[in-house]
Structures are given as C-alpha cells and as structure tokens.
Amino acid sequence: MAEERKTIYPIILSPEKYARAIGREAVRSNIMAAVLISEILKTSLGPRGMDKMLVDELGDITVTNDGATILDEMRVEHPAAKLVIEVAKTQDKEVGDGTKRAVILAGELLKRADELLDKNIHPTIIIEGYTRAAILAESFINQIAKSVNINDTETLIKVAKASMSSKIASLYSNKLAKIVVDAVRKVTYEEGGKLIIDLDSLKIEKKIGGGVEETELIDGVVIDKERIHGNMPKVVRNAKILLFGDALEIKETETDARINITSPEQLEAFLKKEQEMLRKMVEKIKEVGANVVFVQKGVDDLAAYYLAKYGILAVRRVKKSDMEKLAKATGARIVNSIEEISPEDLGYAELVEERKVADENMIFVTGCKNPKAVTILIRAGSEHVAQEIERSLNDAIKSVATVLKSGKIVAGGGAVEIEIAERIRKEAKKHSSKIQIVMLAFADALEAIPAALAENAGMDTIEAMTELRAAHENGKVWYGVDVMEGKIADMWEKNILEPANIILQAIKSATEAAVMILKIDDVIAAIGKESEKTGKSESEEESTTEEFD
C-alpha cells in the first residue's frame, strides 16, 4: 500500500509584520532598555550632578537637572523604557520629588536581576525576594524616621533647601526655602482633626526681568495681564469682582443669515443696535455692583470703552486655570450669561491693582475673601532660568507638603539607603539560599544611590562606600555622602533632610517596575514604518527564541 500522505499546516500566532521575542531574550531586551534610562539620570543625581540639554524638533532648548522634566522631554520608543518612565511620573505625582532616585533604583534592581538570571535563578524567585526586601525596607525606614510638625519652621526650611540642592535654585535657597515654607503654611488648615494642604490655592507666576533674589510671596492672586483700556482705573479698593467665562461681545448667530442693507440709514441703524446691545451688557454689570471684571475670552472695543466710562477695571483673555483660582480666592462664581448675573455671583478683594513688574503690567488681587490664596512671583533674567526655578519651587513645595502630611523625615546623602541595605543583609541570612541571594542583590541595588552621589562629587567611590559601610556597622545611622565637602559625614548634623515618603515611594515604585518587567517573558510588537524603511527581512526583525533553564 502506498504510504498515506499527511498534510501539515503551519501554526501562525502572529500576523505578518509583527516581531516576537520570548523567554530570556525578551527579558534581557527589557532590562537593557530600563537600565539605559537609569544610566542617563545617574550622572545628574545630587548637588554635584550634571545638567542635561534637551533640544526638541523645533530647536527649543531646555537645560535642566530635574529628573521628571528630563524624562518628559525625552523621546522614548522602547516599551520597557516607557514603563520605567511611568515610575518617574508616579513618583512625581505622589510625592513631587525623588524621580531620579526611583528610576535609578529600578535600573539597578533590573541590572542585579540580569546577573541573577545568569546564575539560573528563575524570575519568580527574584520577584519574591525583591518583594520581601521591599517590605522590610519600608518597615526599617518607618523605624528610623523622625517626627516633625507644622510649627517646626527650621526643619521645614531645611527640607525645602535639601530639595533644591541639586538645582540652580540652590544658589538662592536661603530666601526661596523660606518663601516655600510660608506659602505651604498659608494653604494648610486643619479640618476634622486632619491636616489639609490645599496646593490648588497656591499659584506660581513668572516674570522675566530682574534677579531670582527678587522673587516674592504675594498674599493673593497675580495675573499676567493688564487693563484693556487706558482710561480704566489702575487701583480699585473694596473690589467687587465679576468672573465672566464667555466673551463680552455680540455673539454670532448659530444659523446662517443674510441681512440686506441698501442705504446708509439702514447701516447706521444696524450699528446703533449693536452699540445699544453692548451698552446694555455693560450697564447690567454696573447694576449688579461689579467694579472689576475678569473675562475668559475677548472683549469688544466698544464694551471696553463703556466699562472705562463707568470706572470698571476689566481684564480679558484670562486663562481658565486663573479664573478658577480667582473664583476660589475671591468667592466669586464664574458666570457665562450677562442676563443671569446677580450680586450674589460677585467675589470680593480688598485691593485690585495694576502694577508694573519688569517694565510690564500685571494685575494683583490682594486681601481676598479666602486668605489661603497665595502666589509666588518668580523673577529671573532669562526664560530658561525662570523655568528651572519654577521646577525647583514645585519640587520644594511638594516636599514640604509631603513632610506635613506624613510628619516623618530622614537624612539625605544616601544615608538611609546604606542603613537599609545593611539591615536587609542581616535579615537575608534568615531565608533560604536563593531568596537570600536575591535579597542581597536588592541591598546592593540600594547602595547605587550613595555610590552615584560619591561618583558625581568626584570622590573615590570604592573608598567612600567602604567608609560608609563601616560607619553604619558601628551604629552611625545618618552617615551619608557629603558631596559639598567630598567626604562622608553625619547628614543630620549637616541639615540635609528630606521626607521619609520620598524614599518609601521610590523603593515601592522601583520594585513594582522591576517586578513588572521581570514578569514579561513574551513581547509581541508590531513592526512600525521605521522598521519597514530599513529594508530588513522578517527573519532579521524577529528575535531568537530562548527559554529559561
């Protein structure tokens, strides 16, 4: 009998133009991408860290040392690298600082994991060991952290200064730190036995001109606009404020219409009707008692003339976010219809005034109904410096707010990482061989922070780390890297303090990112247009298959 033929059909899991990497190849690719991101940030860590110059497609330049900004401006394509960038976003959102620390830790954890994989330790074991070590780290940090309260001005200023230490703002940190602490305190109140920090009431405004030392805290809201008519009053006391969310103009009809004007008299009548409508709109504003008007959209020139005639100060094209801040500060309600406004919609401020700042006019609204409304007015000689100062102040504000929420602080300079690493090593001995190796790797990863600080300060890294380990073994909990002096020292005595939550969140976020990437053993990705242009064959695009031992 003839041998029976069997038809073998190929099993196709992925459509054409898809690349697939599985097993060790997938993990290694993801680890390499994450580590590369962390290496970029490592050289910018600490007060002696270097800046990065970021140039976008339009040629606009950003020079910064801020981790969140660096990552936000970078164009990253690799999916694993994007996961690491999410770590930075989470860190920035939760505590406002420590983004570089979180990303560097994530990269170090993955670098150590790669070494463990080479020793045939399965990702599941690595994940378990990292998770246990992270839980221990959180417990140890809570044990050594010290308490602080809202009345401890000196400590809060130290926290703000430490947050600025790696940025250009450090040159002016004595003044800026005090401004930050005063601003955060003004927007903080107690409700139901709980401390509430209303950062939405805190506004930061920039004005180019002058020096950073001229930066000031204003009790009220500052709007970077000016009066829309020269005859309007520059100063209005006991201001009754109307916030209008639409345009103070004659609206166009929603349906198409055609008006035939056949004589000069008809044209004159038409124009008079428009003038009458605008005059009535302004008279309505005057009737409800408003003497200051902030308009979100445009204002007709004729309406501006009538407002000036009635002695009403008006500002147009105010940003929506500024309108909301004005509403919160003055107690006004944003209205969109002139016919519906009433005296109850108006807000109040003791003073609304147009002031000249750096040869440009700005509107200051002070003595607000809500005393928690404050504005930090940044002054700087250039846009780049102003932006960097703003980023520094935002970090410092969030750091101080984080301290007030948690009430816990620790010393910086890598002191906490070294101490936690030592304690984890001792705990690791209580576990089985493979888990022990993984936990020791976690401890080694933590030490990457003080090691990077020492390296960026030009110190001998091996010597500095040896001295630090010896100091912590002798119970010197707060010994870290004094980058300014180029030696190890007691960071608490050096007044380098930071919120405990920054380190807690960095370890938590970094561990979660590392675990997420280690759990991925199969990557199926569409080959984009860029890959098609290279002319590579499908066999070149697809990664080889390699399973874990």
Coordinates of C-alpha atoms in Angstrom, one line a residue:
M1 CA 0.0 0.0 0.0
A2 CA 1.1 3.5 -0.8
E3 CA 2.2 5.4 2.2
E4 CA -0.6 7.7 3.4
R5 CA 0.3 11.3 3.0
K6 CA -0.3 13.7 5.9
T7 CA -0.8 17.4 5.3
I8 CA 1.0 19.6 7.9
Y9 CA -0.5 23.1 8.3
P10 CA 1.8 25.8 9.8
I11 CA 0.6 27.3 13.1
I12 CA 0.7 31.1 12.7
L13 CA 0.2 33.0 16.0
S14 CA 1.2 36.5 14.9
P15 CA 0.2 38.3 11.7
E16 CA 2.7 39.5 9.2
K17 CA 4.9 42.5 10.1
Y18 CA 4.9 41.5 13.8
A19 CA 8.2 40.8 15.7
R20 CA 8.2 38.4 18.7
A21 CA 10.8 37.9 21.4
I22 CA 10.2 35.2 24.1
G23 CA 11.9 33.8 27.2
R24 CA 15.3 35.1 28.2
E25 CA 15.7 37.2 25.0
A26 CA 12.5 39.2 25.9
V27 CA 13.6 39.8 29.5
R28 CA 17.2 40.8 28.5
S29 CA 15.9 43.3 26.0
N30 CA 13.6 44.9 28.5
I31 CA 16.3 45.0 31.2
M32 CA 18.7 46.7 28.8
A33 CA 16.2 49.4 27.9
A34 CA 15.4 50.1 31.6
V35 CA 19.0 50.2 32.6
L36 CA 19.9 52.6 29.8
I37 CA 17.2 55.1 31.1
S38 CA 18.6 54.9 34.6
E39 CA 22.2 55.4 33.4
I40 CA 21.1 58.6 31.7
L41 CA 19.8 60.0 35.0
K42 CA 22.6 58.7 37.2
T43 CA 25.1 61.4 36.3
S44 CA 22.6 64.1 37.3
L45 CA 21.9 62.8 40.8
G46 CA 22.7 65.1 43.7
P47 CA 24.0 68.6 44.2
R48 CA 27.1 67.8 42.1
G49 CA 25.2 66.1 39.4
M50 CA 25.4 67.3 35.8
D51 CA 22.6 69.1 33.8
K52 CA 21.1 67.8 30.6
M53 CA 20.4 69.8 27.5
L54 CA 17.3 68.7 25.7
V55 CA 16.5 70.0 22.2
D56 CA 13.1 69.4 20.7
E57 CA 12.1 69.1 17.0
L58 CA 11.6 72.9 16.8
G59 CA 15.1 73.6 18.2
D60 CA 13.8 74.8 21.5
I61 CA 16.3 74.2 24.3
T62 CA 15.7 73.0 27.9
V63 CA 18.6 72.9 30.3
T64 CA 17.7 71.1 33.5
N65 CA 18.7 68.8 36.3
D66 CA 15.1 67.8 37.1
G67 CA 14.5 64.1 36.6
A68 CA 10.8 64.4 35.7
T69 CA 11.5 67.1 33.1
I70 CA 14.4 65.1 31.6
L71 CA 12.2 62.0 31.2
D72 CA 9.2 64.0 30.0
E73 CA 11.2 65.7 27.2
M74 CA 13.0 62.5 26.1
R75 CA 11.5 60.7 23.1
V76 CA 11.5 57.0 24.1
E77 CA 10.2 54.2 21.9
H78 CA 11.1 51.0 23.8
P79 CA 8.0 49.8 25.8
A80 CA 10.1 48.7 28.8
A81 CA 11.7 52.1 28.9
K82 CA 8.3 53.7 28.9
L83 CA 7.3 51.5 31.9
V84 CA 10.3 52.9 33.8
I85 CA 9.3 56.5 32.9
E86 CA 5.9 55.7 34.4
V87 CA 7.8 55.1 37.6
A88 CA 9.0 58.7 37.5
K89 CA 5.6 60.0 36.8
T90 CA 4.1 58.1 39.7
Q91 CA 6.9 59.3 42.0
D92 CA 6.4 62.9 40.9
K93 CA 2.6 62.7 41.3
E94 CA 2.7 61.0 44.7
V95 CA 5.5 63.0 46.4
G96 CA 6.7 65.5 43.9
D97 CA 10.4 64.7 44.2
G98 CA 12.8 61.8 44.1
T99 CA 12.1 60.9 40.4
K100 CA 15.8 60.2 39.7
R101 CA 16.2 58.1 42.7
A102 CA 13.2 55.9 41.7
V103 CA 14.4 55.4 38.2
I104 CA 18.0 54.7 39.2
L105 CA 16.8 52.1 41.7
A106 CA 14.6 50.5 39.1
G107 CA 17.5 50.3 36.8
E108 CA 19.8 48.9 39.4
L109 CA 17.3 46.3 40.5
L110 CA 17.0 45.1 37.0
K111 CA 20.7 45.1 36.4
R112 CA 21.2 42.8 39.5
A113 CA 18.3 40.7 38.3
D114 CA 20.1 40.1 35.0
E115 CA 23.1 38.8 36.9
L116 CA 20.8 36.5 38.9
L117 CA 19.2 35.2 35.7
D118 CA 22.7 34.3 34.6
K119 CA 23.0 32.2 37.7
N120 CA 19.9 30.3 36.7
I121 CA 17.7 31.9 39.3
H122 CA 14.1 31.9 38.0
P123 CA 12.3 35.3 37.6
T124 CA 9.6 34.1 40.1
I125 CA 12.3 33.6 42.8
I126 CA 13.7 37.1 42.0
I127 CA 10.3 38.7 42.2
E128 CA 9.6 37.0 45.6
G129 CA 13.0 38.1 47.0
Y130 CA 12.6 41.7 45.8
T131 CA 9.1 41.9 47.2
R132 CA 10.2 40.6 50.6
A133 CA 13.2 43.0 50.7
A134 CA 10.9 46.0 49.7
I135 CA 8.5 45.2 52.6
L136 CA 11.5 45.1 55.0
A137 CA 12.9 48.3 53.6
E138 CA 9.6 50.1 54.3
S139 CA 9.5 48.8 57.8
F140 CA 13.0 49.8 58.6
I141 CA 12.5 53.4 57.2
N142 CA 9.5 53.8 59.4
Q143 CA 11.6 52.7 62.4
I144 CA 14.4 55.2 61.9
A145 CA 12.3 58.2 60.6
K146 CA 11.9 61.1 62.9
S147 CA 8.7 63.2 63.5
V148 CA 8.2 66.8 62.6
N149 CA 5.2 69.2 62.8
I150 CA 3.9 72.3 61.0
N151 CA 5.3 74.7 63.7
D152 CA 8.9 73.4 63.2
T153 CA 9.9 76.2 60.8
E154 CA 13.6 75.5 61.0
T155 CA 13.3 71.8 60.0
L156 CA 10.8 72.6 57.2
I157 CA 13.2 75.1 55.7
K158 CA 16.0 72.5 55.8
V159 CA 13.7 70.1 53.9
A160 CA 12.9 72.8 51.2
K161 CA 16.6 73.7 50.9
A162 CA 17.6 70.0 50.5
S163 CA 15.0 69.6 47.7
M164 CA 16.7 72.5 45.8
S165 CA 20.3 71.4 46.5
S166 CA 20.8 69.8 43.1
K167 CA 19.3 72.6 41.0
I168 CA 20.2 76.2 40.1
A169 CA 17.8 77.4 42.8
S170 CA 20.3 76.2 45.5
L171 CA 22.2 79.5 44.9
Y172 CA 19.2 81.3 46.3
S173 CA 17.9 78.6 48.6
N174 CA 18.0 80.7 51.8
K175 CA 15.3 83.0 50.5
L176 CA 13.4 80.6 48.3
A177 CA 13.1 77.9 51.0
K178 CA 11.5 80.4 53.4
I179 CA 9.1 81.5 50.7
V180 CA 8.1 77.9 50.1
V181 CA 7.5 77.1 53.7
D182 CA 5.5 80.3 54.2
A183 CA 3.4 79.5 51.1
V184 CA 2.7 75.9 52.1
R185 CA 1.7 77.0 55.6
K186 CA -0.7 79.6 54.3
V187 CA -2.6 77.0 52.2
T188 CA -2.7 74.5 55.1
Y189 CA -5.5 74.1 57.6
E190 CA -7.0 71.6 59.9
E191 CA -10.4 70.0 59.3
G192 CA -11.9 67.2 61.4
G193 CA -8.6 66.7 63.2
K194 CA -6.9 66.1 59.8
L195 CA -4.3 68.4 58.2
I196 CA -5.5 69.6 54.7
I197 CA -2.9 71.1 52.3
D198 CA -4.7 73.0 49.5
L199 CA -2.0 73.3 46.9
D200 CA -4.6 74.4 44.3
S201 CA -4.7 77.7 46.1
L202 CA -1.0 78.2 45.6
K203 CA -0.1 79.8 42.2
I204 CA 3.3 80.3 40.7
E205 CA 3.8 83.1 38.2
K206 CA 6.9 84.0 36.3
K207 CA 8.1 87.4 35.0
I208 CA 11.4 87.8 33.1
G209 CA 13.4 90.7 34.3
G210 CA 15.4 91.4 37.5
G211 CA 17.1 88.7 39.5
V212 CA 16.0 85.5 41.3
E213 CA 16.6 87.2 44.6
E214 CA 13.6 89.5 43.8
T215 CA 11.2 86.5 43.9
E216 CA 8.5 87.2 46.4
L217 CA 5.4 85.7 48.0
I218 CA 2.1 87.6 47.4
D219 CA -0.9 87.2 49.6
G220 CA -3.4 86.9 46.8
V221 CA -3.6 86.1 43.1
V222 CA -1.3 87.6 40.4
I223 CA -2.5 87.6 36.8
D224 CA 0.0 88.2 34.0
K225 CA -2.4 90.6 32.1
E226 CA -3.2 94.3 32.1
R227 CA -6.2 96.6 31.8
I228 CA -7.8 96.6 28.4
H229 CA -8.4 100.3 28.3
G230 CA -6.1 103.2 29.3
N231 CA -9.0 105.1 31.0
M232 CA -9.9 102.3 33.4
P233 CA -8.8 102.8 37.0
K234 CA -5.4 101.3 37.9
V235 CA -6.4 100.7 41.5
V236 CA -9.8 99.5 42.8
R237 CA -10.3 99.2 46.6
N238 CA -13.1 97.1 48.1
A239 CA -13.3 95.4 44.7
K240 CA -16.5 93.5 43.8
I241 CA -15.3 91.1 41.2
L242 CA -17.2 89.5 38.3
L243 CA -15.8 86.5 36.6
F244 CA -17.2 86.1 33.1
G245 CA -16.5 82.8 31.4
D246 CA -17.5 83.9 27.9
A247 CA -16.8 86.7 25.5
L248 CA -18.1 90.2 26.2
E249 CA -19.1 90.7 22.6
I250 CA -22.1 90.4 20.2
K251 CA -22.4 86.7 19.5
E252 CA -22.7 85.4 16.0
T253 CA -25.9 83.5 15.2
E254 CA -25.8 79.8 15.1
T255 CA -27.7 79.7 11.8
D256 CA -26.6 81.3 8.6
A257 CA -28.5 84.6 8.0
R258 CA -28.3 87.3 5.4
I259 CA -29.0 90.9 6.0
N260 CA -29.6 93.2 3.1
I261 CA -28.6 96.8 3.8
T262 CA -29.5 99.1 0.9
S263 CA -29.0 102.5 2.4
P264 CA -26.7 104.4 4.8
E265 CA -29.6 104.9 7.2
Q266 CA -30.0 101.2 7.5
L267 CA -26.3 100.6 8.2
E268 CA -26.4 103.3 10.8
A269 CA -29.4 101.8 12.5
F270 CA -27.7 98.4 12.4
L271 CA -24.6 99.7 14.1
K272 CA -26.6 101.6 16.6
K273 CA -28.4 98.5 17.6
E274 CA -25.1 96.7 18.2
Q275 CA -23.9 99.6 20.3
E276 CA -27.1 99.6 22.3
M277 CA -26.7 95.8 23.0
L278 CA -23.1 96.3 24.2
R279 CA -24.0 99.3 26.3
K280 CA -26.9 97.3 28.0
M281 CA -24.5 94.4 28.7
V282 CA -22.1 96.8 30.5
E283 CA -24.9 98.6 32.3
K284 CA -26.1 95.2 33.6
I285 CA -22.6 94.6 35.0
K286 CA -22.7 98.1 36.6
E287 CA -26.2 97.4 38.1
V288 CA -25.1 94.3 40.0
G289 CA -22.3 96.4 41.6
A290 CA -19.2 95.0 39.9
N291 CA -16.3 97.3 39.7
V292 CA -13.7 94.7 38.5
V293 CA -14.4 92.2 35.6
F294 CA -12.2 89.3 34.6
V295 CA -13.2 87.9 31.2
Q296 CA -12.1 84.5 30.0
K297 CA -12.5 85.3 26.3
G298 CA -12.5 88.5 24.2
V299 CA -14.0 91.9 25.0
D300 CA -15.3 94.2 22.2
D301 CA -13.6 97.6 22.0
L302 CA -16.9 99.4 22.4
A303 CA -17.7 97.3 25.5
A304 CA -14.2 98.2 26.8
Y305 CA -15.0 101.9 26.2
Y306 CA -18.3 101.7 28.2
L307 CA -16.5 99.8 31.0
A308 CA -13.9 102.5 31.3
K309 CA -16.6 105.2 31.2
Y310 CA -18.3 103.6 34.2
G311 CA -15.0 103.3 36.1
I312 CA -14.8 99.5 35.9
L313 CA -11.4 97.8 35.7
A314 CA -11.5 94.9 33.1
V315 CA -9.1 92.2 32.1
R316 CA -9.6 89.9 29.1
R317 CA -8.4 86.5 27.8
V318 CA -7.7 85.3 31.4
K319 CA -6.7 81.6 31.4
K320 CA -9.3 79.1 32.7
S321 CA -6.9 78.0 35.5
D322 CA -6.5 81.6 36.6
M323 CA -10.3 82.1 36.5
E324 CA -10.7 79.1 38.8
K325 CA -8.0 80.4 41.2
L326 CA -9.7 83.8 41.3
A327 CA -13.1 82.1 42.0
K328 CA -11.5 80.2 44.9
A329 CA -9.7 83.2 46.2
T330 CA -12.5 85.8 45.9
G331 CA -15.5 83.7 46.4
A332 CA -16.9 84.7 43.0
R333 CA -18.9 82.3 40.8
I334 CA -17.9 82.1 37.1
V335 CA -20.9 83.1 35.0
N336 CA -21.5 82.7 31.3
S337 CA -24.5 84.8 30.7
I338 CA -24.8 88.6 31.4
E339 CA -28.6 88.4 31.7
E340 CA -28.3 85.9 34.6
I341 CA -25.7 87.6 36.8
S342 CA -26.6 88.8 40.2
P343 CA -24.9 90.5 43.2
E344 CA -24.5 87.0 44.8
D345 CA -22.2 86.0 41.9
L346 CA -19.6 88.6 42.8
G347 CA -16.4 88.0 44.7
Y348 CA -14.5 90.3 47.0
A349 CA -11.0 91.5 47.4
E350 CA -9.7 94.5 49.4
L351 CA -7.5 95.6 46.5
V352 CA -7.2 95.0 42.8
E353 CA -4.3 96.9 41.2
E354 CA -2.3 97.1 38.1
R355 CA 1.5 97.2 38.9
K356 CA 4.5 97.4 36.7
V357 CA 6.8 94.5 37.0
A358 CA 10.0 94.4 34.9
D359 CA 8.5 97.1 32.5
E360 CA 5.3 95.1 32.0
N361 CA 2.0 95.4 33.7
M362 CA 0.4 92.7 35.9
I363 CA -2.8 92.6 37.9
F364 CA -2.5 92.0 41.6
V365 CA -5.6 90.8 43.5
T366 CA -4.9 91.0 47.3
G367 CA -6.8 91.0 50.5
C368 CA -9.0 88.2 49.2
K369 CA -12.0 86.7 50.9
N370 CA -10.1 83.4 51.1
P371 CA -6.8 84.3 52.9
K372 CA -5.3 81.0 51.7
A373 CA -4.9 82.2 48.1
V374 CA -1.2 83.0 47.6
T375 CA 1.1 83.5 44.6
I376 CA 4.9 83.0 44.3
L377 CA 6.1 85.6 41.8
I378 CA 9.3 84.3 40.3
R379 CA 11.8 86.8 38.9
A380 CA 14.7 85.8 36.7
G381 CA 17.0 87.2 34.0
S382 CA 16.0 84.6 31.3
E383 CA 13.2 82.2 30.4
H384 CA 15.5 79.2 31.0
V385 CA 16.4 80.3 34.5
A386 CA 12.8 81.1 35.3
Q387 CA 11.6 77.7 34.2
E388 CA 14.3 75.9 36.2
I389 CA 13.4 78.0 39.3
E390 CA 9.8 77.1 38.8
R391 CA 10.6 73.4 38.7
S392 CA 12.7 73.7 41.8
L393 CA 10.0 75.5 43.7
N394 CA 7.4 72.9 42.7
D395 CA 9.6 70.1 44.0
A396 CA 10.3 72.0 47.2
I397 CA 6.6 72.8 47.7
K398 CA 5.6 69.1 47.3
S399 CA 8.5 68.0 49.6
V400 CA 7.3 70.3 52.4
A401 CA 3.7 69.3 51.8
T402 CA 4.7 65.6 51.9
V403 CA 6.5 66.1 55.2
L404 CA 3.5 67.8 56.7
K405 CA 1.2 65.0 55.6
S406 CA 3.3 62.2 56.9
G407 CA 5.0 64.0 59.7
K408 CA 8.2 62.0 59.1
I409 CA 11.7 63.0 57.9
V410 CA 15.0 61.3 57.4
A411 CA 18.6 62.4 56.5
G412 CA 19.7 62.5 52.8
G413 CA 23.0 61.9 51.2
G414 CA 22.3 58.2 50.7
A415 CA 22.4 57.6 54.5
V416 CA 19.0 55.8 54.5
E417 CA 19.9 53.6 51.6
I418 CA 23.1 52.4 53.2
E419 CA 21.4 51.8 56.6
I420 CA 18.5 49.8 55.0
A421 CA 20.9 47.8 52.8
E422 CA 22.9 46.8 56.0
R423 CA 19.7 45.7 57.8
I424 CA 18.4 43.8 54.8
R425 CA 21.6 41.9 54.6
K426 CA 21.2 40.8 58.2
E427 CA 17.6 39.7 57.5
A428 CA 18.6 37.9 54.4
K429 CA 20.5 35.3 56.4
K430 CA 17.2 34.0 57.8
H431 CA 16.0 32.9 54.4
S432 CA 16.7 30.0 52.0
S433 CA 19.7 30.2 49.8
K434 CA 18.1 31.5 46.6
I435 CA 15.9 34.1 48.3
Q436 CA 18.9 35.1 50.4
I437 CA 20.9 35.8 47.2
V438 CA 18.1 37.9 45.8
M439 CA 17.7 39.9 48.9
L440 CA 21.4 40.6 49.0
A441 CA 21.1 41.8 45.4
F442 CA 18.3 44.1 46.5
A443 CA 20.6 45.6 49.2
D444 CA 23.4 46.0 46.6
A445 CA 21.0 47.9 44.3
L446 CA 20.1 50.3 47.2
E447 CA 23.8 51.2 47.5
A448 CA 23.8 52.5 44.0
I449 CA 22.3 55.8 45.3
P450 CA 25.2 56.8 47.6
A451 CA 27.7 55.4 45.1
A452 CA 26.3 57.7 42.4
L453 CA 26.4 60.7 44.7
A454 CA 30.1 59.9 45.5
E455 CA 31.0 59.5 41.9
N456 CA 29.2 62.7 40.8
A457 CA 31.1 64.6 43.5
G458 CA 34.5 63.3 42.1
M459 CA 35.2 61.1 45.2
D460 CA 36.8 57.6 45.1
T461 CA 33.6 55.5 45.1
I462 CA 35.1 52.3 46.5
E463 CA 36.8 54.2 49.4
A464 CA 33.6 56.2 50.1
M465 CA 31.4 53.1 50.1
T466 CA 33.8 51.2 52.4
E467 CA 33.9 54.0 54.9
L468 CA 30.1 54.3 54.8
R469 CA 29.5 50.6 55.4
A470 CA 32.0 50.7 58.3
A471 CA 30.2 53.8 59.8
H472 CA 26.8 52.1 59.6
E473 CA 28.1 48.9 61.1
N474 CA 29.2 51.0 64.1
G475 CA 25.6 52.4 64.5
K476 CA 26.1 55.7 62.8
V477 CA 22.6 55.6 61.1
W478 CA 22.7 59.1 59.5
Y479 CA 26.2 58.9 57.9
G480 CA 26.0 59.6 54.2
V481 CA 27.9 61.3 51.3
D482 CA 28.6 65.0 51.9
V483 CA 29.1 65.9 48.2
M484 CA 30.0 69.5 49.0
E485 CA 32.9 68.6 51.2
G486 CA 33.8 65.4 49.3
K487 CA 33.7 63.1 52.3
I488 CA 31.3 61.0 54.4
A489 CA 29.6 62.8 57.3
D490 CA 26.6 62.8 59.6
M491 CA 23.9 64.2 57.2
W492 CA 21.5 65.0 60.1
E493 CA 24.1 67.4 61.5
K494 CA 24.7 68.8 58.0
N495 CA 21.0 69.6 57.9
I496 CA 20.4 67.5 54.8
L497 CA 16.8 66.4 55.5
E498 CA 14.1 65.0 53.3
P499 CA 10.6 63.5 53.6
A500 CA 10.6 59.8 54.5
N501 CA 7.8 59.3 52.0
I502 CA 10.1 60.2 49.1
I503 CA 12.4 57.2 49.8
L504 CA 9.4 55.0 50.7
Q505 CA 7.7 55.8 47.4
A506 CA 10.9 55.5 45.4
I507 CA 11.6 52.0 46.7
K508 CA 8.0 51.0 46.2
S509 CA 7.7 52.3 42.6
A510 CA 11.2 50.9 41.6
T511 CA 10.3 47.5 43.0
E512 CA 7.0 47.4 41.2
A513 CA 8.6 48.4 37.9
A514 CA 11.3 45.8 38.2
V515 CA 8.8 43.1 39.1
M516 CA 6.5 44.1 36.2
I517 CA 9.4 43.9 33.7
L518 CA 10.7 40.6 35.1
K519 CA 7.3 39.0 34.7
I520 CA 7.3 39.7 31.0
D521 CA 8.6 36.7 29.0
D522 CA 6.9 37.3 25.7
V523 CA 6.9 40.5 23.7
I524 CA 4.8 40.7 20.5
A525 CA 5.2 44.0 18.8
A526 CA 4.1 45.5 15.5
I527 CA 6.9 46.5 13.2
G528 CA 6.5 50.2 12.6
K529 CA 7.0 52.2 9.5
E530 CA 10.6 53.0 10.5
S531 CA 11.5 49.2 10.5
E532 CA 9.9 48.8 7.1
K533 CA 12.1 51.6 5.7
T534 CA 15.3 49.9 6.9
G535 CA 14.5 47.1 4.4
K536 CA 15.3 44.4 6.9
S537 CA 13.9 40.9 6.3
E538 CA 11.3 39.3 8.6
S539 CA 14.0 36.9 9.9
E540 CA 16.2 39.8 10.9
E541 CA 13.3 41.6 12.6
E542 CA 12.2 38.6 14.6
S543 CA 14.2 37.9 17.8
T544 CA 15.5 34.4 18.5
T545 CA 13.8 32.1 20.9
E546 CA 15.5 31.2 24.2
E547 CA 13.7 29.6 27.1
F548 CA 14.7 29.9 30.8
D549 CA 16.6 27.0 32.3

